[in-house]
């Protein structure tokens, strides 16, 4: 198996991840009931993505399947990004597996879930940091250079920290989470596209 080629399925899996995530939270939010005397309606600016897959949500299967799909896509992309060094691929894969676990351990109807919070935290951290480990599988820096990958990592880390702060303050936590999760879902696709332009890494049908 050649290490200087990107598997074709990585292009499709990386492209599917943001579609599943953004499409999932959009559809799931639209299916939530509006505000009533007994309860507030779901607010995408205020409420988290996890709440859409929690036991208190209507049609929770929509967001649950979306999260499972996103996690599976990250796992497939990590496997297909052969030109990258093993640490980067492993961290992306762990982020995908943690996303699957976050869906498998949904939030309760009231309160929090330690298992869900742990899985979500691992997913956010891994999916923010894996670009910093991007090197060619042979030990040389993969293209594009560090000048692209380091800023990408810093931006995603900043977005995750912003979400953490918003969650603690209870202000626009839903918006902050969507910005962080959306950026993390898109970056593997950007990675595949950038690697396709590298003279050392080509896309093959596998």
Coordinates of N, CA and C in Angstrom, one line a residue:
X1 N 0.8 -1.2 0.0 CA 0.0 0.0 0.0 C 0.9 1.2 0.0
X2 N 0.7 2.1 -1.0 CA 1.5 3.3 -1.1 C 1.2 4.3 0.0
X3 N 2.2 5.0 0.6 CA 2.0 5.9 1.6 C 1.9 7.4 1.1
X4 N 2.2 7.6 -0.2 CA 2.2 8.9 -0.7 C 1.0 9.3 -1.5
X5 N -0.1 8.5 -1.3 CA -1.3 8.7 -2.0 C -2.5 8.9 -1.1
X6 N -3.5 9.7 -1.4 CA -4.7 9.8 -0.7 C -5.8 9.0 -1.3
X7 N -6.4 8.1 -0.4 CA -7.4 7.2 -0.9 C -8.6 8.0 -1.4
X8 N -9.2 7.6 -2.5 CA -10.3 8.4 -3.1 C -11.5 8.5 -2.1
X9 N -11.7 7.4 -1.3 CA -12.8 7.5 -0.4 C -12.7 8.6 0.6
X10 N -11.4 9.0 0.9 CA -11.2 10.1 1.9 C -11.8 11.4 1.3
X11 N -11.8 11.6 0.0 CA -12.4 12.8 -0.5 C -13.9 12.8 -0.2
X12 N -14.6 11.7 -0.4 CA -16.0 11.6 -0.2 C -16.3 11.6 1.3
X13 N -15.6 10.9 2.1 CA -15.9 10.9 3.6 C -15.7 12.3 4.2
X14 N -14.6 13.0 3.8 CA -14.3 14.3 4.3 C -15.3 15.3 3.8
X15 N -15.8 15.2 2.6 CA -16.9 16.1 2.1 C -18.2 15.8 2.8
X16 N -18.5 14.6 3.1 CA -19.8 14.2 3.7 C -19.9 14.7 5.2
X17 N -18.8 14.8 5.9 CA -18.8 15.2 7.3 C -19.5 16.5 7.6
X18 N -19.1 17.6 6.9 CA -19.8 18.9 7.2 C -21.2 18.9 6.7
X19 N -21.5 18.2 5.6 CA -22.9 18.1 5.2 C -23.8 17.4 6.2
X20 N -23.3 16.3 6.7 CA -24.0 15.6 7.8 C -24.2 16.4 9.0
X21 N -23.2 17.1 9.4 CA -23.2 17.8 10.7 C -24.2 19.1 10.6
X22 N -23.9 19.9 9.5 CA -24.7 21.1 9.4 C -26.1 20.8 9.0
X23 N -26.3 19.8 8.1 CA -27.6 19.4 7.7 C -28.4 18.8 8.8
X24 N -27.6 18.0 9.7 CA -28.3 17.4 10.8 C -28.8 18.3 11.8
X25 N -27.9 19.3 12.2 CA -28.4 20.3 13.2 C -29.5 21.2 12.7
X26 N -29.4 21.5 11.4 CA -30.5 22.3 10.8 C -31.8 21.6 10.8
X27 N -31.8 20.4 10.3 CA -33.1 19.6 10.3 C -33.6 19.3 11.7
X28 N -32.7 18.9 12.6 CA -33.1 18.5 13.9 C -33.7 19.8 14.7
X29 N -33.1 20.9 14.5 CA -33.6 22.1 15.1 C -35.0 22.5 14.6
X30 N -35.2 22.3 13.3 CA -36.4 22.6 12.6 C -37.6 21.7 13.1
X31 N -37.2 20.5 13.6 CA -38.2 19.6 14.0 C -38.6 19.7 15.5
X32 N -37.9 20.6 16.2 CA -38.2 20.8 17.6 C -39.5 21.6 17.7
X33 N -40.3 21.3 18.7 CA -41.5 22.1 18.9 C -41.2 23.5 19.4
X34 N -42.1 24.4 19.1 CA -41.9 25.8 19.4 C -42.2 26.0 20.9
X35 N -42.0 27.3 21.4 CA -42.2 27.6 22.8 C -43.6 27.4 23.2
X36 N -43.8 27.0 24.5 CA -45.2 26.9 25.0 C -45.2 27.4 26.5
X37 N -46.3 27.2 27.1 CA -46.4 27.7 28.5 C -45.5 26.8 29.4
X38 N -45.4 25.5 29.0 CA -44.6 24.6 29.9 C -43.1 24.7 29.6
X39 N -42.7 25.0 28.4 CA -41.3 24.9 28.1 C -40.9 26.0 27.1
X40 N -39.6 26.3 27.1 CA -39.0 27.2 26.0 C -38.8 26.4 24.8
X41 N -38.9 27.0 23.7 CA -38.5 26.3 22.4 C -37.0 26.2 22.3
X42 N -36.6 25.4 21.3 CA -35.2 25.2 21.1 C -34.6 26.5 20.4
X43 N -33.5 27.0 20.8 CA -32.9 28.2 20.2 C -31.5 27.8 19.8
X44 N -31.2 27.8 18.5 CA -29.9 27.4 17.9 C -28.8 28.3 18.4
X45 N -29.1 29.6 18.7 CA -28.1 30.5 19.2 C -27.7 30.2 20.7
X46 N -28.6 29.7 21.4 CA -28.5 29.4 22.9 C -28.2 28.0 23.2
X47 N -28.8 27.1 22.6 CA -28.8 25.7 23.0 C -27.8 24.9 22.1
X48 N -27.2 23.8 22.7 CA -26.1 23.1 22.1 C -26.6 22.1 21.1
X49 N -25.7 21.6 20.3 CA -26.0 20.6 19.3 C -26.4 19.3 20.1
X50 N -25.7 19.0 21.2 CA -25.9 17.8 21.9 C -27.4 17.7 22.4
X51 N -28.0 18.9 22.7 CA -29.4 18.9 23.2 C -30.3 18.3 22.1
X52 N -29.9 18.4 20.8 CA -30.8 17.9 19.8 C -30.8 16.4 19.7
X53 N -29.7 15.8 20.3 CA -29.6 14.3 20.3 C -29.9 13.8 21.7
X54 N -30.3 14.6 22.6 CA -30.5 14.2 24.0 C -31.9 13.6 24.1
X55 N -32.2 13.0 25.3 CA -33.4 12.3 25.5 C -34.6 13.2 25.6
X56 N -34.4 14.5 25.8 CA -35.5 15.5 25.9 C -35.9 16.1 24.6
X57 N -35.1 15.7 23.5 CA -35.4 16.3 22.2 C -36.4 15.5 21.4
X58 N -37.2 16.3 20.6 CA -38.1 15.6 19.7 C -37.3 15.1 18.5
X59 N -37.6 13.9 18.0 CA -36.9 13.3 16.8 C -35.4 13.3 17.0
X60 N -35.0 12.9 18.2 CA -33.6 12.9 18.5 C -32.7 12.0 17.6
X61 N -33.4 11.1 17.0 CA -32.7 10.2 16.1 C -32.0 10.9 14.9
X62 N -32.5 12.1 14.5 CA -31.9 12.9 13.4 C -30.5 13.3 13.8
X63 N -30.4 13.9 14.9 CA -29.0 14.4 15.3 C -28.1 13.3 15.7
X64 N -28.7 12.2 16.3 CA -27.9 11.1 16.7 C -27.3 10.4 15.4
X65 N -28.1 10.2 14.4 CA -27.6 9.6 13.2 C -26.5 10.5 12.5
X66 N -26.8 11.8 12.6 CA -25.8 12.8 12.0 C -24.5 12.7 12.7
X67 N -24.5 12.7 14.0 CA -23.2 12.6 14.8 C -22.5 11.3 14.5
X68 N -23.3 10.2 14.5 CA -22.7 8.9 14.2 C -22.0 8.9 12.8
X69 N -22.7 9.5 11.8 CA -22.2 9.6 10.5 C -20.9 10.5 10.4
X70 N -20.9 11.6 11.1 CA -19.8 12.5 11.2 C -18.6 11.7 11.8
X71 N -18.8 11.0 12.9 CA -17.7 10.3 13.5 C -17.1 9.2 12.5
X72 N -18.0 8.5 11.9 CA -17.6 7.5 10.9 C -16.8 8.1 9.8
X73 N -17.3 9.3 9.3 CA -16.5 10.0 8.2 C -15.1 10.3 8.6
X74 N -15.0 10.8 9.9 CA -13.6 11.2 10.3 C -12.7 10.0 10.4
X75 N -13.3 8.9 10.9 CA -12.5 7.6 10.9 C -12.1 7.2 9.5
X76 N -13.0 7.2 8.6 CA -12.6 6.9 7.2 C -11.6 7.8 6.6
X77 N -11.8 9.1 6.9 CA -10.8 10.1 6.3 C -9.4 9.9 6.9
X78 N -9.4 9.6 8.2 CA -8.1 9.4 8.9 C -7.4 8.2 8.3
X79 N -8.1 7.2 7.9 CA -7.5 6.0 7.3 C -7.0 6.3 5.9
X80 N -7.7 7.1 5.2 CA -7.4 7.4 3.8 C -6.3 8.5 3.6
X81 N -6.0 9.2 4.7 CA -5.0 10.3 4.5 C -3.6 9.7 4.7
X82 N -3.2 8.8 3.8 CA -1.9 8.1 4.0 C -0.7 8.9 3.9
X83 N -0.6 10.1 3.2 CA 0.6 10.8 3.2 C 0.9 11.5 4.6
X84 N 0.0 11.5 5.5 CA 0.2 12.2 6.7 C 0.8 11.2 7.7
X85 N 1.6 11.8 8.7 CA 2.2 10.9 9.7 C 1.2 10.3 10.6
X86 N 1.5 9.2 11.2 CA 0.6 8.4 12.0 C 0.0 9.2 13.1
X87 N 0.7 10.0 13.9 CA 0.1 10.8 15.0 C -1.1 11.7 14.5
X88 N -1.0 12.3 13.4 CA -2.1 13.2 12.9 C -3.3 12.3 12.6
X89 N -3.1 11.2 11.9 CA -4.2 10.3 11.5 C -4.8 9.7 12.7
X90 N -4.0 9.3 13.7 CA -4.6 8.7 14.9 C -5.4 9.7 15.7
X91 N -4.9 11.0 15.8 CA -5.7 12.0 16.5 C -7.0 12.3 15.8
X92 N -7.0 12.4 14.5 CA -8.2 12.6 13.7 C -9.2 11.4 14.0
X93 N -8.6 10.2 13.9 CA -9.5 9.0 14.1 C -10.0 9.0 15.5
X94 N -9.3 9.4 16.5 CA -9.8 9.4 17.9 C -10.9 10.4 18.0
X95 N -10.7 11.6 17.4 CA -11.8 12.6 17.4 C -13.0 12.0 16.8
X96 N -12.9 11.2 15.7 CA -14.1 10.6 15.1 C -14.7 9.6 16.0
X97 N -13.9 8.8 16.6 CA -14.4 7.8 17.6 C -15.1 8.4 18.8
X98 N -14.6 9.5 19.3 CA -15.2 10.2 20.4 C -16.5 10.8 20.0
X99 N -16.6 11.3 18.7 CA -17.9 11.8 18.2 C -18.9 10.7 18.2
X100 N -18.6 9.5 17.8 CA -19.5 8.4 17.9 C -19.9 8.1 19.3
X101 N -19.0 8.2 20.2 CA -19.3 7.9 21.6 C -20.2 9.0 22.2
X102 N -20.0 10.2 21.8 CA -20.8 11.3 22.3 C -22.3 11.1 21.8
X103 N -22.5 10.5 20.6 CA -23.8 10.2 20.2 C -24.4 9.0 20.9
X104 N -23.5 8.1 21.3 CA -23.9 6.8 22.0 C -24.3 7.1 23.4
X105 N -23.7 8.2 24.0 CA -24.1 8.5 25.4 C -24.8 9.9 25.4
X106 N -26.0 9.9 25.0 CA -26.8 11.2 24.9 C -27.0 11.9 26.2
X107 N -27.3 13.2 26.2 CA -27.7 13.9 27.4 C -29.0 13.4 27.9
X108 N -29.2 13.4 29.2 CA -30.5 13.0 29.8 C -31.5 14.1 29.5
X109 N -32.7 13.9 29.8 CA -33.8 14.9 29.6 C -33.6 16.1 30.5
X110 N -32.9 15.8 31.7 CA -32.6 16.9 32.6 C -31.2 16.6 33.2
X111 N -30.4 17.6 33.4 CA -29.1 17.4 33.9 C -28.0 17.2 32.9
X112 N -26.9 16.6 33.3 CA -25.8 16.4 32.4 C -25.4 14.9 32.5
X113 N -24.5 14.6 31.6 CA -24.0 13.2 31.5 C -22.5 13.3 31.5
X114 N -21.8 12.7 32.5 CA -20.4 12.7 32.5 C -19.7 12.0 31.3
X115 N -20.4 10.9 30.9 CA -19.8 10.1 29.7 C -19.9 11.0 28.5
X116 N -21.0 11.6 28.3 CA -21.2 12.5 27.1 C -20.2 13.6 27.1
X117 N -20.1 14.3 28.3 CA -19.2 15.4 28.4 C -17.7 15.0 28.1
X118 N -17.4 13.8 28.6 CA -16.0 13.4 28.4 C -15.8 13.1 26.9
X119 N -16.7 12.4 26.3 CA -16.6 12.1 24.8 C -16.5 13.3 24.0
X120 N -17.4 14.3 24.3 CA -17.5 15.5 23.5 C -16.2 16.3 23.7
X121 N -15.7 16.3 24.9 CA -14.4 17.1 25.2 C -13.3 16.5 24.4
X122 N -13.1 15.2 24.4 CA -12.1 14.5 23.7 C -12.2 14.8 22.2
X123 N -13.4 14.7 21.7 CA -13.7 15.0 20.3 C -13.2 16.4 19.9
X124 N -13.7 17.4 20.7 CA -13.3 18.8 20.4 C -11.8 19.0 20.4
X125 N -11.2 18.4 21.4 CA -9.7 18.6 21.6 C -9.0 18.0 20.4
X126 N -9.3 16.7 20.1 CA -8.6 16.0 19.1 C -8.8 16.6 17.7
X127 N -10.0 17.0 17.4 CA -10.3 17.6 16.1 C -9.8 19.0 15.9
X128 N -9.4 19.6 17.0 CA -8.8 21.0 17.0 C -7.3 20.9 16.8
X129 N -6.7 19.8 17.4 CA -5.2 19.8 17.4 C -4.6 18.9 16.4
X130 N -5.3 18.0 15.7 CA -4.7 17.1 14.8 C -3.9 17.8 13.6
X131 N -4.3 18.9 13.1 CA -3.6 19.6 12.0 C -2.1 19.9 12.5
X132 N -1.9 20.2 13.7 CA -0.6 20.6 14.2 C 0.4 19.4 14.1
X133 N -0.1 18.2 14.0 CA 0.8 17.0 13.8 C 1.0 16.6 12.4
X134 N 0.5 17.4 11.5 CA 0.6 17.1 10.1 C 2.0 17.1 9.5
X135 N 2.5 16.0 9.3 CA 3.8 15.8 8.6 C 3.7 14.7 7.6
X136 N 4.6 14.7 6.6 CA 4.6 13.6 5.6 C 4.9 12.3 6.3
X137 N 4.3 11.2 5.8 CA 4.5 9.9 6.5 C 6.0 9.5 6.5
X138 N 6.8 10.1 5.6 CA 8.2 9.8 5.6 C 9.1 10.6 6.5
X139 N 8.4 11.5 7.2 CA 9.1 12.4 8.2 C 9.3 13.8 7.7
X140 N 9.1 14.1 6.4 CA 9.2 15.4 5.9 C 7.9 16.1 6.1
X141 N 7.9 17.5 6.2 CA 6.6 18.2 6.3 C 5.8 18.0 5.1
X142 N 4.5 17.7 5.3 CA 3.6 17.5 4.2 C 3.2 18.9 3.7
X143 N 2.8 19.0 2.4 CA 2.4 20.2 1.9 C 0.8 20.3 2.1
X144 N 0.3 21.5 2.3 CA 1.0 22.8 2.4 C 1.8 22.9 3.7
X145 N 2.7 23.9 3.8 CA 3.6 24.0 4.9 C 3.0 24.4 6.2
X146 N 3.8 24.5 7.2 CA 3.3 24.8 8.6 C 2.6 26.1 8.6
X147 N 3.0 27.0 7.7 CA 2.3 28.3 7.6 C 0.8 28.3 7.4
X148 N 0.3 27.1 6.9 CA -1.1 26.9 6.8 C -1.7 26.1 7.9
X149 N -1.0 25.1 8.4 CA -1.5 24.2 9.3 C -1.5 24.8 10.8
X150 N -0.5 25.5 11.1 CA -0.5 26.1 12.5 C -1.6 27.1 12.7
X151 N -1.8 28.1 11.7 CA -2.9 29.0 11.9 C -4.3 28.2 11.9
X152 N -4.4 27.2 11.2 CA -5.7 26.4 11.2 C -5.9 25.8 12.6
X153 N -4.8 25.3 13.2 CA -5.0 24.8 14.5 C -5.3 25.8 15.5
X154 N -4.6 27.0 15.4 CA -4.9 28.1 16.4 C -6.3 28.6 16.3
X155 N -6.8 28.7 15.1 CA -8.2 29.2 14.9 C -9.2 28.2 15.5
X156 N -9.0 26.9 15.3 CA -9.9 25.9 15.9 C -9.8 25.8 17.4
X157 N -8.6 26.0 17.9 CA -8.4 26.0 19.4 C -9.1 27.2 19.9
X158 N -9.0 28.4 19.3 CA -9.6 29.6 19.7 C -11.2 29.4 19.7
X159 N -11.7 28.8 18.7 CA -13.1 28.6 18.6 C -13.6 27.6 19.7
X160 N -12.8 26.6 20.0 CA -13.2 25.7 21.1 C -13.2 26.4 22.4
X161 N -12.2 27.2 22.7 CA -12.1 28.0 23.9 C -13.2 29.0 24.0
X162 N -13.6 29.6 22.8 CA -14.7 30.5 22.8 C -16.0 29.8 23.2
X163 N -16.2 28.6 22.7 CA -17.4 27.8 23.0 C -17.4 27.4 24.5
X164 N -16.2 27.1 25.0 CA -16.2 26.8 26.5 C -16.6 28.0 27.3
X165 N -16.1 29.1 26.9 CA -16.4 30.4 27.6 C -17.9 30.7 27.5
X166 N -18.4 30.5 26.3 CA -19.8 30.8 26.1 C -20.7 29.9 26.9
X167 N -20.3 28.6 26.9 CA -21.1 27.6 27.6 C -21.1 27.9 29.1
X168 N -19.9 28.3 29.7 CA -19.9 28.7 31.1 C -20.7 29.9 31.4
X169 N -20.7 30.9 30.5 CA -21.4 32.1 30.7 C -22.9 32.0 30.4
X170 N -23.3 31.0 29.6 CA -24.6 30.8 29.2 C -25.1 31.8 28.2
X171 N -24.2 32.3 27.4 CA -24.5 33.3 26.4 C -24.0 32.8 25.0
X172 N -25.0 32.6 24.1 CA -24.7 32.2 22.7 C -23.8 31.0 22.6
X173 N -24.1 30.0 23.5 CA -23.3 28.8 23.5 C -23.6 28.0 22.3
X174 N -24.8 28.0 21.8 CA -25.2 27.2 20.6 C -24.4 27.8 19.3
X175 N -24.4 29.1 19.2 CA -23.7 29.7 18.1 C -22.2 29.4 18.2
X176 N -21.6 29.5 19.4 CA -20.2 29.3 19.5 C -19.8 27.8 19.2
X177 N -20.7 26.9 19.6 CA -20.4 25.5 19.4 C -20.5 25.2 17.9
X178 N -21.5 25.8 17.2 CA -21.6 25.5 15.8 C -20.4 26.1 15.0
X179 N -19.9 27.2 15.4 CA -18.7 27.7 14.7 C -17.5 26.8 14.9
X180 N -17.3 26.3 16.2 CA -16.2 25.4 16.4 C -16.4 24.0 15.7
X181 N -17.5 23.4 15.9 CA -17.8 22.1 15.3 C -17.8 22.2 13.8
X182 N -18.3 23.3 13.2 CA -18.4 23.4 11.8 C -17.0 23.5 11.2
X183 N -16.1 24.3 11.8 CA -14.7 24.4 11.4 C -14.0 23.1 11.4
X184 N -14.2 22.4 12.5 CA -13.6 21.1 12.6 C -14.1 20.1 11.6
X185 N -15.3 20.2 11.3 CA -15.9 19.2 10.3 C -15.4 19.5 8.9
X186 N -15.2 20.8 8.6 CA -14.7 21.2 7.3 C -13.2 21.0 7.0
X187 N -12.4 21.1 8.1 CA -11.0 21.1 7.8 C -10.4 19.8 7.2
X188 N -10.9 18.6 7.6 CA -10.4 17.4 6.9 C -10.6 17.4 5.4
X189 N -11.8 18.0 5.0 CA -12.0 18.1 3.5 C -11.0 19.1 2.9
X190 N -10.8 20.2 3.6 CA -9.7 21.1 3.1 C -8.4 20.4 3.0
X191 N -8.1 19.6 4.0 CA -6.8 18.9 4.0 C -6.7 18.0 2.8
X192 N -7.7 17.3 2.4 CA -7.7 16.4 1.3 C -7.5 17.2 0.0
X193 N -8.2 18.3 -0.1 CA -8.0 19.2 -1.3 C -6.6 19.7 -1.4
X194 N -6.0 20.1 -0.3 CA -4.7 20.7 -0.3 C -3.7 19.6 -0.6
X195 N -3.9 18.4 -0.1 CA -3.0 17.3 -0.4 C -3.0 16.9 -1.9
X196 N -4.2 17.0 -2.5 CA -4.3 16.7 -3.9 C -3.4 17.6 -4.8
X197 N -3.1 18.8 -4.3 CA -2.3 19.7 -5.0 C -0.8 19.5 -4.8
X198 N -0.5 18.7 -3.8 CA 0.9 18.4 -3.5 C 1.5 17.5 -4.6
X199 N 2.7 17.8 -5.0 CA 3.4 16.9 -6.0 C 3.7 15.6 -5.5
X200 N 3.7 15.4 -4.1 CA 4.1 14.1 -3.6 C 2.9 13.3 -3.2
X201 N 1.8 13.9 -3.1 CA 0.6 13.1 -2.7 C -0.5 13.2 -3.8
X202 N -0.9 12.1 -4.3 CA -1.9 12.1 -5.4 C -3.1 11.3 -4.9
X203 N -4.2 11.4 -5.6 CA -5.4 10.8 -5.2 C -5.6 9.5 -6.1
X204 N -5.8 8.4 -5.5 CA -6.0 7.2 -6.3 C -7.4 6.5 -5.9
X205 N -7.8 5.7 -6.8 CA -9.1 5.0 -6.6 C -8.8 3.7 -5.7
X206 N -9.4 3.7 -4.5 CA -9.2 2.5 -3.6 C -10.6 2.1 -3.1

